[in-house]
Amino acid sequence: MGCRARTTAADLLRVVVSGGAIVPDPRHRLPGRGAYLHLDAQCLRNAIRRKAWMRALRLAAPLPDDAVAAHLAEVVGEPVGEQ
């Protein structure tokens, strides 16, 4: 979603809307429309910058994505905030 590069779904992090926020779905099991993101901080920053969440998840208004950023920071071991 952020860099638009193609790869297998197993290599990507699925995100969904749950409880009024965008949350990570690492096991690919949560219900609802999902969007996929590389496990890369730059890919997340690109998705945020391009406002890709709204298009990919068909949102009417922006939702918080802090849980995705926290999960990605834990997985890749580097801060993910916008730069």
Short mmCIF file of C-alpha atoms in Angstrom, two decimals:
data_model
loop_
_atom_site.label_atom_id
_atom_site.label_comp_id
_atom_site.label_asym_id
_atom_site.label_seq_id
_atom_site.Cartn_x
_atom_site.Cartn_y
_atom_site.Cartn_z
CA MET A 1 0.00 0.00 0.00
CA GLY A 2 2.78 2.43 0.81
CA CYS A 3 5.34 1.60 -1.85
CA ARG A 4 3.00 -0.29 -4.20
CA ALA A 5 5.57 -3.05 -4.76
CA ARG A 6 4.12 -6.55 -5.17
CA THR A 7 5.01 -9.56 -3.04
CA THR A 8 3.26 -12.49 -1.39
CA ALA A 9 0.68 -11.83 1.32
CA ALA A 10 2.77 -13.82 3.80
CA ASP A 11 5.50 -11.16 3.57
CA LEU A 12 3.09 -8.30 4.27
CA LEU A 13 1.30 -6.91 7.33
CA ARG A 14 -2.48 -6.81 6.99
CA VAL A 15 -4.28 -3.87 8.59
CA VAL A 16 -8.03 -3.51 9.21
CA VAL A 17 -10.42 -1.07 10.81
CA SER A 18 -11.51 -2.21 14.26
CA GLY A 19 -12.96 -0.22 17.12
CA GLY A 20 -12.69 3.10 15.29
CA ALA A 21 -8.96 2.77 14.56
CA ILE A 22 -6.65 1.15 12.05
CA VAL A 23 -5.09 -1.89 13.69
CA PRO A 24 -2.52 -4.49 12.62
CA ASP A 25 -3.69 -8.01 11.80
CA PRO A 26 -0.46 -10.04 11.71
CA ARG A 27 -2.31 -13.38 11.64
CA HIS A 28 -4.57 -12.26 8.74
CA ARG A 29 -7.69 -13.35 10.63
CA LEU A 30 -9.65 -10.23 11.65
CA PRO A 31 -12.93 -9.61 9.82
CA GLY A 32 -13.45 -6.72 7.45
CA ARG A 33 -11.74 -5.11 4.52
CA GLY A 34 -7.98 -5.32 4.82
CA ALA A 35 -5.04 -3.52 3.29
CA TYR A 36 -1.47 -4.80 3.09
CA LEU A 37 1.77 -3.09 3.99
CA HIS A 38 5.42 -4.15 3.83
CA LEU A 39 7.19 -4.64 7.16
CA ASP A 40 9.21 -1.52 6.47
CA ALA A 41 9.11 1.87 8.20
CA GLN A 42 9.45 3.76 4.91
CA CYS A 43 6.48 1.91 3.44
CA LEU A 44 4.32 3.02 6.38
CA ARG A 45 5.54 6.61 6.08
CA ASN A 46 4.67 6.57 2.37
CA ALA A 47 1.18 5.25 3.11
CA ILE A 48 0.60 7.99 5.69
CA ARG A 49 1.98 10.71 3.41
CA ARG A 50 -0.12 9.58 0.44
CA LYS A 51 -3.25 9.12 2.64
CA ALA A 52 -3.51 5.58 1.31
CA TRP A 53 -5.51 4.34 4.32
CA MET A 54 -8.64 6.16 3.21
CA ARG A 55 -8.60 4.74 -0.31
CA ALA A 56 -7.49 1.21 0.53
CA LEU A 57 -9.88 0.75 3.46
CA ARG A 58 -12.67 2.88 1.92
CA LEU A 59 -12.87 5.26 4.86
CA ALA A 60 -15.02 8.39 4.97
CA ALA A 61 -12.69 10.14 7.43
CA PRO A 62 -9.14 9.58 8.70
CA LEU A 63 -8.73 7.20 11.63
CA PRO A 64 -5.85 6.83 14.11
CA ASP A 65 -3.10 4.46 12.97
CA ASP A 66 -0.96 4.50 16.13
CA ALA A 67 -1.39 0.76 16.70
CA VAL A 68 0.03 -0.03 13.25
CA ALA A 69 3.03 2.27 13.82
CA ALA A 70 3.69 0.72 17.25
CA HIS A 71 3.46 -2.82 15.89
CA LEU A 72 5.75 -2.05 12.98
CA ALA A 73 8.28 -0.33 15.27
CA GLU A 74 8.33 -3.43 17.45
CA VAL A 75 8.80 -5.76 14.47
CA VAL A 76 11.47 -3.79 12.59
CA GLY A 77 13.18 -2.42 15.71
CA GLU A 78 13.28 1.21 14.65
CA PRO A 79 11.04 4.24 15.22
CA VAL A 80 8.39 4.56 12.54
CA GLY A 81 7.05 8.10 13.02
CA GLU A 82 6.69 10.44 10.04
CA GLN A 83 9.89 11.99 8.75
#
